[in-house]
PDB file of C-alpha atoms in Angstrom:
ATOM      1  CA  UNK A   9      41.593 -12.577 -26.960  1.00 49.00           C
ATOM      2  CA  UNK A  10      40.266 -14.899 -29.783  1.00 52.00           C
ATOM      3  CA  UNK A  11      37.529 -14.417 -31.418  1.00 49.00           C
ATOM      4  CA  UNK A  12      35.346 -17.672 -29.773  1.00 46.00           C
ATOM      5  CA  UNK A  13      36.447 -16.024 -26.664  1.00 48.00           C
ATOM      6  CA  UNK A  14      34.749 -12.830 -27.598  1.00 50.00           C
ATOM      7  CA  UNK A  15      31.977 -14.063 -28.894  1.00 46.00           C
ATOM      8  CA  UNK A  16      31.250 -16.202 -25.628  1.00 46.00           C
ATOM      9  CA  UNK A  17      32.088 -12.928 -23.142  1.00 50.00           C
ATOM     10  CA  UNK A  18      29.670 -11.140 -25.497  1.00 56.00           C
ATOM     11  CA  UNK A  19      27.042 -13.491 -25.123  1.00 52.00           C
ATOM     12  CA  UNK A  20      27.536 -14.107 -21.264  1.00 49.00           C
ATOM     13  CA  UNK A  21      27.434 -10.111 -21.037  1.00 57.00           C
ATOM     14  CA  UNK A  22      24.420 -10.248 -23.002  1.00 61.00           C
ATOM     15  CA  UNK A  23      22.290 -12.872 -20.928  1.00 59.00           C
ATOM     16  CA  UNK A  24      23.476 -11.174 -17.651  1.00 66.00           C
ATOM     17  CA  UNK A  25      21.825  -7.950 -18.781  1.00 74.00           C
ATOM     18  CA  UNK A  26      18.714  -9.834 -19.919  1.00 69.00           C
ATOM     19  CA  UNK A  27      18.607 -11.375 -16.436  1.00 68.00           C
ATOM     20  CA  UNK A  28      18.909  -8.134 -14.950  1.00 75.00           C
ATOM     21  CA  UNK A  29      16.494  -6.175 -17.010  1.00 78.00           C
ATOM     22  CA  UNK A  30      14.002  -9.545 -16.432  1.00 74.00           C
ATOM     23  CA  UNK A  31      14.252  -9.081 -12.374  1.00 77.00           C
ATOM     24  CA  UNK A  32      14.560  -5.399 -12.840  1.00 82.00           C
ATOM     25  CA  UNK A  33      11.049  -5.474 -14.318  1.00 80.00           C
ATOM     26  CA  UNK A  34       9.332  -8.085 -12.191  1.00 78.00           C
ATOM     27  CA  UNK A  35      10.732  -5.962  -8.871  1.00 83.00           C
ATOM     28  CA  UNK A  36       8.850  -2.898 -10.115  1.00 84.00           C
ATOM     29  CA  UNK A  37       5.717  -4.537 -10.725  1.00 80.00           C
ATOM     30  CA  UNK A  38       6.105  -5.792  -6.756  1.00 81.00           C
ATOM     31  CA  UNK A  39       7.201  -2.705  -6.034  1.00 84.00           C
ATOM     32  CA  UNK A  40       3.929  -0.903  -6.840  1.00 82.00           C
ATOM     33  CA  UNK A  41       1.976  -3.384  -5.876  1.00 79.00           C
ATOM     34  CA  UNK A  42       2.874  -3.088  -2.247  1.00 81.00           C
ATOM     35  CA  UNK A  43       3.320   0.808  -2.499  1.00 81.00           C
ATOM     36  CA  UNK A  44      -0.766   0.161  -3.676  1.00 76.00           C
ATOM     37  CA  UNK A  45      -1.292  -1.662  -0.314  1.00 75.00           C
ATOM     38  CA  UNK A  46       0.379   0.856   1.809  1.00 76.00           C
ATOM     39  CA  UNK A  47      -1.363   3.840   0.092  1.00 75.00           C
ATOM     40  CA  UNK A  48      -4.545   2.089   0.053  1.00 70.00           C
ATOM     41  CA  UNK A  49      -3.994   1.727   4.064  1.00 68.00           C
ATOM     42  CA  UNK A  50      -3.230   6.117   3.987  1.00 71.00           C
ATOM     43  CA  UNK A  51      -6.115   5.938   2.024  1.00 70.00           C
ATOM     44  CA  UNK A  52      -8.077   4.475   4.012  1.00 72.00           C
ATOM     45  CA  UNK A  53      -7.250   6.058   6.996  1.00 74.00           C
ATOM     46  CA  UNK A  54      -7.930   9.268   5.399  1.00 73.00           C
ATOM     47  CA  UNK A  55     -11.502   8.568   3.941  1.00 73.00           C
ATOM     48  CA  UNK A  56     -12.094   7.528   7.605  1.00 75.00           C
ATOM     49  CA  UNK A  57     -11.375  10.535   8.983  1.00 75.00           C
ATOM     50  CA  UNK A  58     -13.678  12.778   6.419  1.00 76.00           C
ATOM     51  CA  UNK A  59     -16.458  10.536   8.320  1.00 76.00           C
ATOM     52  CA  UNK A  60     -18.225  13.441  10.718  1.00 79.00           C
ATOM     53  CA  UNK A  61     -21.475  13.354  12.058  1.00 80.00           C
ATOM     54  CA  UNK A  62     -22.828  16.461  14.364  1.00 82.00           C
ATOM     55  CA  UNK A  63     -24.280  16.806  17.269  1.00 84.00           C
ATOM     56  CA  UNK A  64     -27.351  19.278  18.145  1.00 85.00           C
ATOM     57  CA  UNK A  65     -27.261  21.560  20.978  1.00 85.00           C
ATOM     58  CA  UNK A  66     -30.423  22.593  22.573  1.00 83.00           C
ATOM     59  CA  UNK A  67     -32.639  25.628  21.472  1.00 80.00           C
ATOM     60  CA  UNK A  68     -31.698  27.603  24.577  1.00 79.00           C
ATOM     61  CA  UNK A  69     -27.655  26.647  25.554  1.00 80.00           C
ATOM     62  CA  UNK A  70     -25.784  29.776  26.455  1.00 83.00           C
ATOM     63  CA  UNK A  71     -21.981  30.465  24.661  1.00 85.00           C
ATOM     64  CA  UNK A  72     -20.355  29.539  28.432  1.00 85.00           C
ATOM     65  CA  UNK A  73     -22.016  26.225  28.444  1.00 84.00           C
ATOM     66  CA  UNK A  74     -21.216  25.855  24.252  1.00 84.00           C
ATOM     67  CA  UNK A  75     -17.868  26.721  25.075  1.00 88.00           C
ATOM     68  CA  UNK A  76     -17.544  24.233  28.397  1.00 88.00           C
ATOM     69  CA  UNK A  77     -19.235  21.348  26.033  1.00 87.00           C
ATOM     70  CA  UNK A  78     -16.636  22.202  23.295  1.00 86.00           C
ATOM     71  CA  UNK A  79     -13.758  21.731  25.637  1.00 86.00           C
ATOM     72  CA  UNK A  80     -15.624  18.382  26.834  1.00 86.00           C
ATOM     73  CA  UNK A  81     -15.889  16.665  23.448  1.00 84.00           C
ATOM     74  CA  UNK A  82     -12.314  17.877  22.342  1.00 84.00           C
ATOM     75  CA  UNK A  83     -10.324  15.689  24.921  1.00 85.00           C
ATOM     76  CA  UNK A  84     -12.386  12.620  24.304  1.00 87.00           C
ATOM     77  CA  UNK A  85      -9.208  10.097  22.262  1.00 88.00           C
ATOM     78  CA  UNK A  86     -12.080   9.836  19.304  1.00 86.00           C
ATOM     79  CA  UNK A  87     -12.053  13.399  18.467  1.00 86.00           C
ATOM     80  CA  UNK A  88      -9.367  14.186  15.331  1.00 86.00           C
ATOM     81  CA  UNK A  89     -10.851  17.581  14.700  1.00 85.00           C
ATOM     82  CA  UNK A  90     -14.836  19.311  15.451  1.00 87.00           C
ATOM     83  CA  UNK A  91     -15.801  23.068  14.510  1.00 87.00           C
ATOM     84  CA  UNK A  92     -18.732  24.976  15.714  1.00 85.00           C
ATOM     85  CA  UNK A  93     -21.851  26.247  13.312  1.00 84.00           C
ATOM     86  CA  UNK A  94     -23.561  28.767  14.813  1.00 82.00           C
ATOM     87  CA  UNK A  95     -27.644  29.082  13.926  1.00 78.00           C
ATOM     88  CA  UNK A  96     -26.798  31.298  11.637  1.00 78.00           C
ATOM     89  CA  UNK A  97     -24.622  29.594   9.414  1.00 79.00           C
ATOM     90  CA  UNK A  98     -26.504  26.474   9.618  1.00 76.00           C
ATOM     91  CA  UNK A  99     -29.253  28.337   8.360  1.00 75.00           C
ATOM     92  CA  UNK A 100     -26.991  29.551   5.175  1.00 81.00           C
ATOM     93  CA  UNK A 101     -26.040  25.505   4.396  1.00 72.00           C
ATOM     94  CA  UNK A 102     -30.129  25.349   4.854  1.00 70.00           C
ATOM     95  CA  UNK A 103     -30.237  27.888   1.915  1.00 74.00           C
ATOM     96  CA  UNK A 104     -27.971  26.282  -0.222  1.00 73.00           C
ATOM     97  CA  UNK A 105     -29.777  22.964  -0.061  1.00 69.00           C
ATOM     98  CA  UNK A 106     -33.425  24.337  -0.001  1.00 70.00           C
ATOM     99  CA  UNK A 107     -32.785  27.731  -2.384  1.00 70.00           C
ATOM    100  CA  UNK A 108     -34.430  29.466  -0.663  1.00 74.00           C
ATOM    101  CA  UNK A 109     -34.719  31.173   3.202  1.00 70.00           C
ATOM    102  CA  UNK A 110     -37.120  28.677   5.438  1.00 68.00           C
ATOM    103  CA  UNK A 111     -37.024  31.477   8.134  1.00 68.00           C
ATOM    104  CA  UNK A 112     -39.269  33.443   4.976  1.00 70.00           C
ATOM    105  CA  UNK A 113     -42.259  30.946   5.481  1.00 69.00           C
ATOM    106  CA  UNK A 114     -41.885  29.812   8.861  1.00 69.00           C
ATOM    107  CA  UNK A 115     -41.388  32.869  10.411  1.00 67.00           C
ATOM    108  CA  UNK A 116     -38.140  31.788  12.860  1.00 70.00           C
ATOM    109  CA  UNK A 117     -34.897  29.800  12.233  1.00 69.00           C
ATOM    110  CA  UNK A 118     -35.160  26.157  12.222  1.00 69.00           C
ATOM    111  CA  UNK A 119     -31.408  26.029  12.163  1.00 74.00           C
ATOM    112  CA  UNK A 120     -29.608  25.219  15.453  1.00 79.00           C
ATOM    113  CA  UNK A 121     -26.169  25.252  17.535  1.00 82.00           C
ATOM    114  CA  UNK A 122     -23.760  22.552  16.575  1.00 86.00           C
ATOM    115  CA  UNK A 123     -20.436  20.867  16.446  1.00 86.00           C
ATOM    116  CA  UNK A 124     -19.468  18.818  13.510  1.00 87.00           C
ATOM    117  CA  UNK A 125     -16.869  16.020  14.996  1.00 86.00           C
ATOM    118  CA  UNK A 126     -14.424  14.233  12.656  1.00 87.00           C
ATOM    119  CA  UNK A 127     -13.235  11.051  13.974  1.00 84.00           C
ATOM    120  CA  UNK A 128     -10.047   9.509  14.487  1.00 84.00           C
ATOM    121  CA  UNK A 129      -9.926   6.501  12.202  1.00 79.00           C
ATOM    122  CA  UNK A 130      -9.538   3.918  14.500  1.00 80.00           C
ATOM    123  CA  UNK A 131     -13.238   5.592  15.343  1.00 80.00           C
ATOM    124  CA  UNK A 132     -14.426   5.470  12.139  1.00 77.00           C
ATOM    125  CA  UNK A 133     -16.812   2.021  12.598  1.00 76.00           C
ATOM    126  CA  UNK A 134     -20.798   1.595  13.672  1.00 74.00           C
ATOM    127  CA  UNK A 135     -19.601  -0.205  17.538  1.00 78.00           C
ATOM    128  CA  UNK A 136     -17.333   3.000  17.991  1.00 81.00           C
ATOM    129  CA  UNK A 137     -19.547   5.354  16.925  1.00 79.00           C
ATOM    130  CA  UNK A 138     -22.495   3.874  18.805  1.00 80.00           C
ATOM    131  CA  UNK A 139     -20.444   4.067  21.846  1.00 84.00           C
ATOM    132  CA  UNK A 140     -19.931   7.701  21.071  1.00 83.00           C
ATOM    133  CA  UNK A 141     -23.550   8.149  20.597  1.00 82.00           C
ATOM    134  CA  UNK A 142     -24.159   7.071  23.898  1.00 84.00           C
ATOM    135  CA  UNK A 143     -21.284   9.323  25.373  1.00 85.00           C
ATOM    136  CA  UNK A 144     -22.265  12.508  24.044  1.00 83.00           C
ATOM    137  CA  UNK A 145     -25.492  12.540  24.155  1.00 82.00           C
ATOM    138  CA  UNK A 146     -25.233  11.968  28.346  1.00 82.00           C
ATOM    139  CA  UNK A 147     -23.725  15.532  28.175  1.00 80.00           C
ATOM    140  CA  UNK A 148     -25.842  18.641  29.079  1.00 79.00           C
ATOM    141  CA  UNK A 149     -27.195  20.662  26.517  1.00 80.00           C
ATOM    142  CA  UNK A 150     -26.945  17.699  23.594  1.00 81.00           C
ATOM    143  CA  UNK A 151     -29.956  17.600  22.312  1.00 81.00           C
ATOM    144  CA  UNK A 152     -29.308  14.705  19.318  1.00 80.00           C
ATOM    145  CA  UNK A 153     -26.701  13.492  17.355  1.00 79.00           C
ATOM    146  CA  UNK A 154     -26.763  12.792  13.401  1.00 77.00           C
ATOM    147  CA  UNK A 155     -24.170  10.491  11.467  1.00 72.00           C
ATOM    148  CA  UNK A 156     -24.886   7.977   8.710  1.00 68.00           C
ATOM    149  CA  UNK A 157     -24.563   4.807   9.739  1.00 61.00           C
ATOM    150  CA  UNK A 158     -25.543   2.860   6.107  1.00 64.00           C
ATOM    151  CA  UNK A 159     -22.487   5.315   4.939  1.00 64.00           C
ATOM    152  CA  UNK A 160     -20.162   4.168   7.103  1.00 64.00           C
ATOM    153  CA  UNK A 161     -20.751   0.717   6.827  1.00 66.00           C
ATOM    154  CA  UNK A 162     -20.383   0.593   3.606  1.00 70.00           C
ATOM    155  CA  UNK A 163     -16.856   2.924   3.417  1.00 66.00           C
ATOM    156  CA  UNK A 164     -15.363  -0.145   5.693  1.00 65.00           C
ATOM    157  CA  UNK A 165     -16.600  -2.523   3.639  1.00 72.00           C
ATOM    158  CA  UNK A 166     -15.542  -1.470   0.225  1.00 72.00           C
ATOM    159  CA  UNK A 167     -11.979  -0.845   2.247  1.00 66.00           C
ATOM    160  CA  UNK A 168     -11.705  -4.427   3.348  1.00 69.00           C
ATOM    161  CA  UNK A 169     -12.311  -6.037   0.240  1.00 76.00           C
ATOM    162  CA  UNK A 170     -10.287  -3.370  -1.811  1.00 71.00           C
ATOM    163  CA  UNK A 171      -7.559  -4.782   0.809  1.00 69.00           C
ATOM    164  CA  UNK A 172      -8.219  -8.467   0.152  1.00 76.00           C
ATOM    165  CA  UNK A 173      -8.405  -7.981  -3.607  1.00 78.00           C
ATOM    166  CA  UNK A 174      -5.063  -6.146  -3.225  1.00 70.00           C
ATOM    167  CA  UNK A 175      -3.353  -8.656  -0.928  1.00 73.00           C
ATOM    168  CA  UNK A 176      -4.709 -12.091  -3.369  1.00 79.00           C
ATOM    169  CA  UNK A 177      -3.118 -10.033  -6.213  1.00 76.00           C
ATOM    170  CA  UNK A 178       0.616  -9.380  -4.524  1.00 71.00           C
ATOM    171  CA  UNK A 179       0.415 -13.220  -3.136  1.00 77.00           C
ATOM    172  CA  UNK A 180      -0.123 -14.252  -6.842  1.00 79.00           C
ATOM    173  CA  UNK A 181       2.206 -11.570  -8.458  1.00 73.00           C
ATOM    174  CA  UNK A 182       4.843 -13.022  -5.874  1.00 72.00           C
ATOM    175  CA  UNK A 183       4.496 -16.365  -7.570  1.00 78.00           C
ATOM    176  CA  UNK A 184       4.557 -15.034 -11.115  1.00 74.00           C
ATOM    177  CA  UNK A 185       7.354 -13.111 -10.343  1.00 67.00           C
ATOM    178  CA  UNK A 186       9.448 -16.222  -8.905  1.00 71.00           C
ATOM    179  CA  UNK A 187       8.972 -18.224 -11.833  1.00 75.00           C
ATOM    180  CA  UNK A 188       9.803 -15.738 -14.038  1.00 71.00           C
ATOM    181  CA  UNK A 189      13.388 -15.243 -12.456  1.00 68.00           C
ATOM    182  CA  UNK A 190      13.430 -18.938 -12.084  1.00 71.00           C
ATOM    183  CA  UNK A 191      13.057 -18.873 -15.780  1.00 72.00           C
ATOM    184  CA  UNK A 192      15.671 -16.443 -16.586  1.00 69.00           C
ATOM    185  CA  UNK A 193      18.127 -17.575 -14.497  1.00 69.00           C
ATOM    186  CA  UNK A 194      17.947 -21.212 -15.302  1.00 71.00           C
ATOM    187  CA  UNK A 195      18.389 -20.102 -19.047  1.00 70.00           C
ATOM    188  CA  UNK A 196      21.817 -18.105 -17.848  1.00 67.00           C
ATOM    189  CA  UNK A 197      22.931 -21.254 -16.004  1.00 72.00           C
ATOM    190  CA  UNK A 198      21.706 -23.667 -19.375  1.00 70.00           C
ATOM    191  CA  UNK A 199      24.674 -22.826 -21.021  1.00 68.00           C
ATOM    192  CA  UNK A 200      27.271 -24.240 -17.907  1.00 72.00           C
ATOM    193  CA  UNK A 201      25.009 -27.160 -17.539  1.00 72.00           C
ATOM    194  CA  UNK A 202      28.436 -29.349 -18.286  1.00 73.00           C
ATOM    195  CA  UNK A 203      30.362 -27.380 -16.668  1.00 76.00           C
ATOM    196  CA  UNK A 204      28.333 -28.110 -13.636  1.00 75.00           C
ATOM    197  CA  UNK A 205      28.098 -32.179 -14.282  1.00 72.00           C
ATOM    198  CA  UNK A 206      32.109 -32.114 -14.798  1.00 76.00           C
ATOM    199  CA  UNK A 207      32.910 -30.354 -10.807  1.00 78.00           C
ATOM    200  CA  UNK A 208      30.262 -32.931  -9.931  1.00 75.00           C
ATOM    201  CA  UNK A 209      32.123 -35.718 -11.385  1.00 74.00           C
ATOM    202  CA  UNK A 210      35.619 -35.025 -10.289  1.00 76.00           C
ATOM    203  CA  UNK A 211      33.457 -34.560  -6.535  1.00 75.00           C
ATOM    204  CA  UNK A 212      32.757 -31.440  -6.038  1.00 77.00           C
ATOM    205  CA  UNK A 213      30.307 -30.572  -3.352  1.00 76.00           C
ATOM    206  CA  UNK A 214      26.799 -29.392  -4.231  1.00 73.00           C
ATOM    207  CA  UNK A 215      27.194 -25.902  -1.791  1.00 77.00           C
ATOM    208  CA  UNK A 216      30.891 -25.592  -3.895  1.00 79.00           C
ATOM    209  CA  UNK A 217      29.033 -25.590  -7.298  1.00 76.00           C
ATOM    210  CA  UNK A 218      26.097 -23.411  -6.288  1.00 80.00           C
ATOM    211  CA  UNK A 219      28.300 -20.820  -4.369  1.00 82.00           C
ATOM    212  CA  UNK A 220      29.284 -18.676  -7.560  1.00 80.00           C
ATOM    213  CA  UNK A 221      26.126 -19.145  -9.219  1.00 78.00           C
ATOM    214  CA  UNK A 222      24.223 -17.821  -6.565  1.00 82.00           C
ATOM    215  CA  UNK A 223      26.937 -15.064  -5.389  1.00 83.00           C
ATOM    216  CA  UNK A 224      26.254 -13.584  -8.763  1.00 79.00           C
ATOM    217  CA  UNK A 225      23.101 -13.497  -8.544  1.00 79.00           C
ATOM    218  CA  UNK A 226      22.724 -11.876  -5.225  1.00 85.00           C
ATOM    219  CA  UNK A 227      24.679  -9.204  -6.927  1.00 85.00           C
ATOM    220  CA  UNK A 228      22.385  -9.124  -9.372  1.00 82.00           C
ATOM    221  CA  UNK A 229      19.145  -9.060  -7.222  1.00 84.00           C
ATOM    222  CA  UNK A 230      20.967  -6.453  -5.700  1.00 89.00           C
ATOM    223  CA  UNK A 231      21.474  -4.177  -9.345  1.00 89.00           C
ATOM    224  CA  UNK A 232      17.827  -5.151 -10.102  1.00 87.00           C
ATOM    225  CA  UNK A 233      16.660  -4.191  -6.720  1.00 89.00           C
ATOM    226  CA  UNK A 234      18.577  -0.642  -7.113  1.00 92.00           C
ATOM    227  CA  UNK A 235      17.313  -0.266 -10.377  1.00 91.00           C
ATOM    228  CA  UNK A 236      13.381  -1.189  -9.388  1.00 90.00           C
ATOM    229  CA  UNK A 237      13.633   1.363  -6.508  1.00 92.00           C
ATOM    230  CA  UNK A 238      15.052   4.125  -9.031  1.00 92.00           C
ATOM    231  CA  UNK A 239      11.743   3.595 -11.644  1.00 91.00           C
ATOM    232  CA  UNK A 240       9.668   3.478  -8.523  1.00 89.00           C
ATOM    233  CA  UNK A 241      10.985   6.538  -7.389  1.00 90.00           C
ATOM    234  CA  UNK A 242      10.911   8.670 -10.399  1.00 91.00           C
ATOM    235  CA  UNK A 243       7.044   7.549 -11.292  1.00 87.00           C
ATOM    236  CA  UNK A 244       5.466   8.117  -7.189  1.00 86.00           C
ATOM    237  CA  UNK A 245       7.711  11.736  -7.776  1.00 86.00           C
ATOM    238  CA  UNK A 246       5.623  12.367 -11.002  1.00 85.00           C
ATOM    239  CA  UNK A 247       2.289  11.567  -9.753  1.00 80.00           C
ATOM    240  CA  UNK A 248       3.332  13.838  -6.616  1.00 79.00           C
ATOM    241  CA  UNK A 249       4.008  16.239  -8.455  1.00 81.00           C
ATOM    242  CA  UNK A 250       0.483  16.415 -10.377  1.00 77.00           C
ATOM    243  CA  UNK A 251      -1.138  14.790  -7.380  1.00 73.00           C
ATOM    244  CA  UNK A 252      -0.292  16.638  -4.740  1.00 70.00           C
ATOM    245  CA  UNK A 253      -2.671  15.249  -2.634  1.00 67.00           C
ATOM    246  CA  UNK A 254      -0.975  11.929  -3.062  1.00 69.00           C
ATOM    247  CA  UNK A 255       2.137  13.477  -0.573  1.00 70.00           C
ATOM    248  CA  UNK A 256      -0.144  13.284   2.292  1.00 70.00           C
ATOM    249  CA  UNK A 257      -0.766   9.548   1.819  1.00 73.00           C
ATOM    250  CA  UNK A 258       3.130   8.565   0.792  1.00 78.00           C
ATOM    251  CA  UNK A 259       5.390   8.948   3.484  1.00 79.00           C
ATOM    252  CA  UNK A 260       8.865   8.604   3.482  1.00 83.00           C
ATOM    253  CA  UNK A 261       8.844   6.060   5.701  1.00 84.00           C
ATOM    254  CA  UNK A 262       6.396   3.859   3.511  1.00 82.00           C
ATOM    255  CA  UNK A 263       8.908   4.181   0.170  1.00 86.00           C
ATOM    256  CA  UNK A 264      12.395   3.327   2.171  1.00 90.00           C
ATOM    257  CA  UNK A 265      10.248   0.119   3.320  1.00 88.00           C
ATOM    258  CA  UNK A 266       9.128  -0.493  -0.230  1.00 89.00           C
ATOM    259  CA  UNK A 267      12.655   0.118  -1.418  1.00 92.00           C
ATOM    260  CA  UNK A 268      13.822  -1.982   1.287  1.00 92.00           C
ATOM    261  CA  UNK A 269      11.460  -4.670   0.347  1.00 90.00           C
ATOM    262  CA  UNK A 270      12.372  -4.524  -2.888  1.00 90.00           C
ATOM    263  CA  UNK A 271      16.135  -5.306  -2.976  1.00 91.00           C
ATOM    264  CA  UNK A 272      15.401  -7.818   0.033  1.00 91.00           C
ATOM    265  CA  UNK A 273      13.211  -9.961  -2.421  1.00 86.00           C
ATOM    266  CA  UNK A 274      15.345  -9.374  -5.265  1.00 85.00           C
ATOM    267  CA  UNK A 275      17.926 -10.872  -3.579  1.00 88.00           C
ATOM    268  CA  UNK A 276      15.922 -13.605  -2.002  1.00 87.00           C
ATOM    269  CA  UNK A 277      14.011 -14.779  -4.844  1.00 81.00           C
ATOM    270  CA  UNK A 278      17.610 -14.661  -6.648  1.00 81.00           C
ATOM    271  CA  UNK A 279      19.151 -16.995  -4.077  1.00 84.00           C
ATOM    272  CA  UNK A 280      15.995 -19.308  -4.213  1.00 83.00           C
ATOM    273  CA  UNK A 281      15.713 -19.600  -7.979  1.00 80.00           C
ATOM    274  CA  UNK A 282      19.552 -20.481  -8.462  1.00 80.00           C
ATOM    275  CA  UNK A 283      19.394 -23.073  -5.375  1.00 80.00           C
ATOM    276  CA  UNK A 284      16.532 -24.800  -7.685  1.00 79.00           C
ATOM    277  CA  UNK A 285      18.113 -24.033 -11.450  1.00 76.00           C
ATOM    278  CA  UNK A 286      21.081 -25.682 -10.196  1.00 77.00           C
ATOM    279  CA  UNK A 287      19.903 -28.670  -8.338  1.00 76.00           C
ATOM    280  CA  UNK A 288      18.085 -29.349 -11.226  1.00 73.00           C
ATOM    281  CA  UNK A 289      21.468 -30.026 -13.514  1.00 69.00           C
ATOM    282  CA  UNK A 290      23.179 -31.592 -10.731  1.00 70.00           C
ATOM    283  CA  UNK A 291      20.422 -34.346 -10.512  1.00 70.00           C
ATOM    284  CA  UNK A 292      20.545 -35.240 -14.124  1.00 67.00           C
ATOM    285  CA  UNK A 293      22.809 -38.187 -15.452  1.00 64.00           C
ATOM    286  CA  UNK A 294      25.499 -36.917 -18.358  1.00 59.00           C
ATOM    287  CA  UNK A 295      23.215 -38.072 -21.461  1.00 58.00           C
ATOM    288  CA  UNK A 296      20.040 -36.114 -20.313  1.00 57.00           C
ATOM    289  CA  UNK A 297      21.934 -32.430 -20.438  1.00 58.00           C
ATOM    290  CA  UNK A 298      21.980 -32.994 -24.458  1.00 55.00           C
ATOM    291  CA  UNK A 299      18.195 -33.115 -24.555  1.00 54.00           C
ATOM    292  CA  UNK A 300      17.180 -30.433 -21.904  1.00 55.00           C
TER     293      UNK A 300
END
């Protein structure tokens, strides 16, 4: 092989591995961003269901009718998980808030029966819980029910903007990240520019010109994609490993779609961004490619 030869493999090796590296870089960026979106969504769900409120039994309710209510409340759909506190205990969480025994200076314990009731998610709003207000408190033996409604208005709040915000950013990171290849790949192509006006002048087709161009760049998209998913992997396994409670949120089933999504749009966006780089050197007349 001469050396021109050489020197034009090396620098055709060289720009495909810049390409690569390029889409490689942008896919991880999209990659975490909508691994952020489906967390945030576990998240979400899971700072839901810390939401309790609890519901006050009356002074003189018997353990039959505690238990009987118990099994009541448990097969309602809302219900994700509810534990009894007994006077006494209550009156120990009184303790801790107060410091000191209120039984001491009023002479009996304020403290009654409960259940606190975590909620299903899907739960986890002022119309459901209202709802649920009304429910339970038509059973025997309820005397009230206490939950923070301010609280829980604003934990869905913050949740749906933190979701907007995070959807506006992937939208706009998608764009980025398609000019960016766009960019890359139209400098790889740059250098056949002529190559692509001569098949066009001895009447080649435009789909005939494209098709290698953008069959090595699906291959590429596809390397990229590979390698995205690999980073991706190896940084959500580090911050499992000193988060752990960041396994309960990331499921397997939310990184194969992510890693799914990833080689999909690596691919895509490859296909797209040649189609254009292309098209743009078949459209221009033979004295315009010296001054591109």
């Amino acid at each position: 092989m001469s050396k021109k030869n050489k020197i034009s493999s090396s620098r055709f090796f060289n720009a495909r591995i810049t390409s690569t590296v390029s889409i490689t870089m942008v896919l991880v960026l999209l990659g975490f961003t909508m691994m952020i979106i489906l967390i945030g969504n576990g998240l979400s769900e899971m700072v839901k269901e810390k939401i309790s409120f609890s519901v006050m039994l009356a002074n003189d309710v018997t353990e039959h009718e505690i238990q009987k209510l118990k099994q009541n409340i448990e097969t309602q759909p809302f219900v994700k998980s509810m534990r009894f506190i007994g006077k006494e205990e209550a009156k120990s969480l009184l303790i801790e808030d107060l410091g000191e025994d209120p039984e001491e200076f009023l002479g009996f314990n304020p403290a009654q029966d409960a259940f606190e009731i975590y909620l299903k998610s899907d739960y986890a709003n002022s119309d459901s819980i209202a709802k649920i207000n009304q429910l339970i408190k038509s059973q025997n033996n309820v005397q009230d029910l206490l939950y923070r409604e301010d609280t829980i208005d604003l934990i869905n709040n913050n949740i749906s903007k933190v979701t907007t915000v995070l959807l506006v950013v992937a939208l706009l990171l998608l764009f980025i990240s398609f000019t960016l290849i766009r960019n890359t790949i139209r400098l790889g192509i740059y250098s056949k520019r002529f190559i692509i006006n001569t098949m066009r002048l001895v009447g080649a087709t435009g789909f005939f010109i494209r098709k290698p161009f953008i069959g090595s760049n699906i291959a590429a998209g596809i390397i990229a994609g590979i390698f995205a998913d690999g980073i991706i992997f190896l940084v959500i396994r580090y911050f499992s490993r000193e988060y752990a409670e960041m396994s309960s949120v990331i499921t397997p089933l939310n990184l194969l779609a992510v890693f799914g999504v990833v080689i999909i749009l690596g691919v895509l966006i490859s296909v797209v961004a040649t189609h254009f780089a292309v098209n743009r050197y078949l459209k221009m007349e033979v004295g315009d490619l010296y001054y591109v």
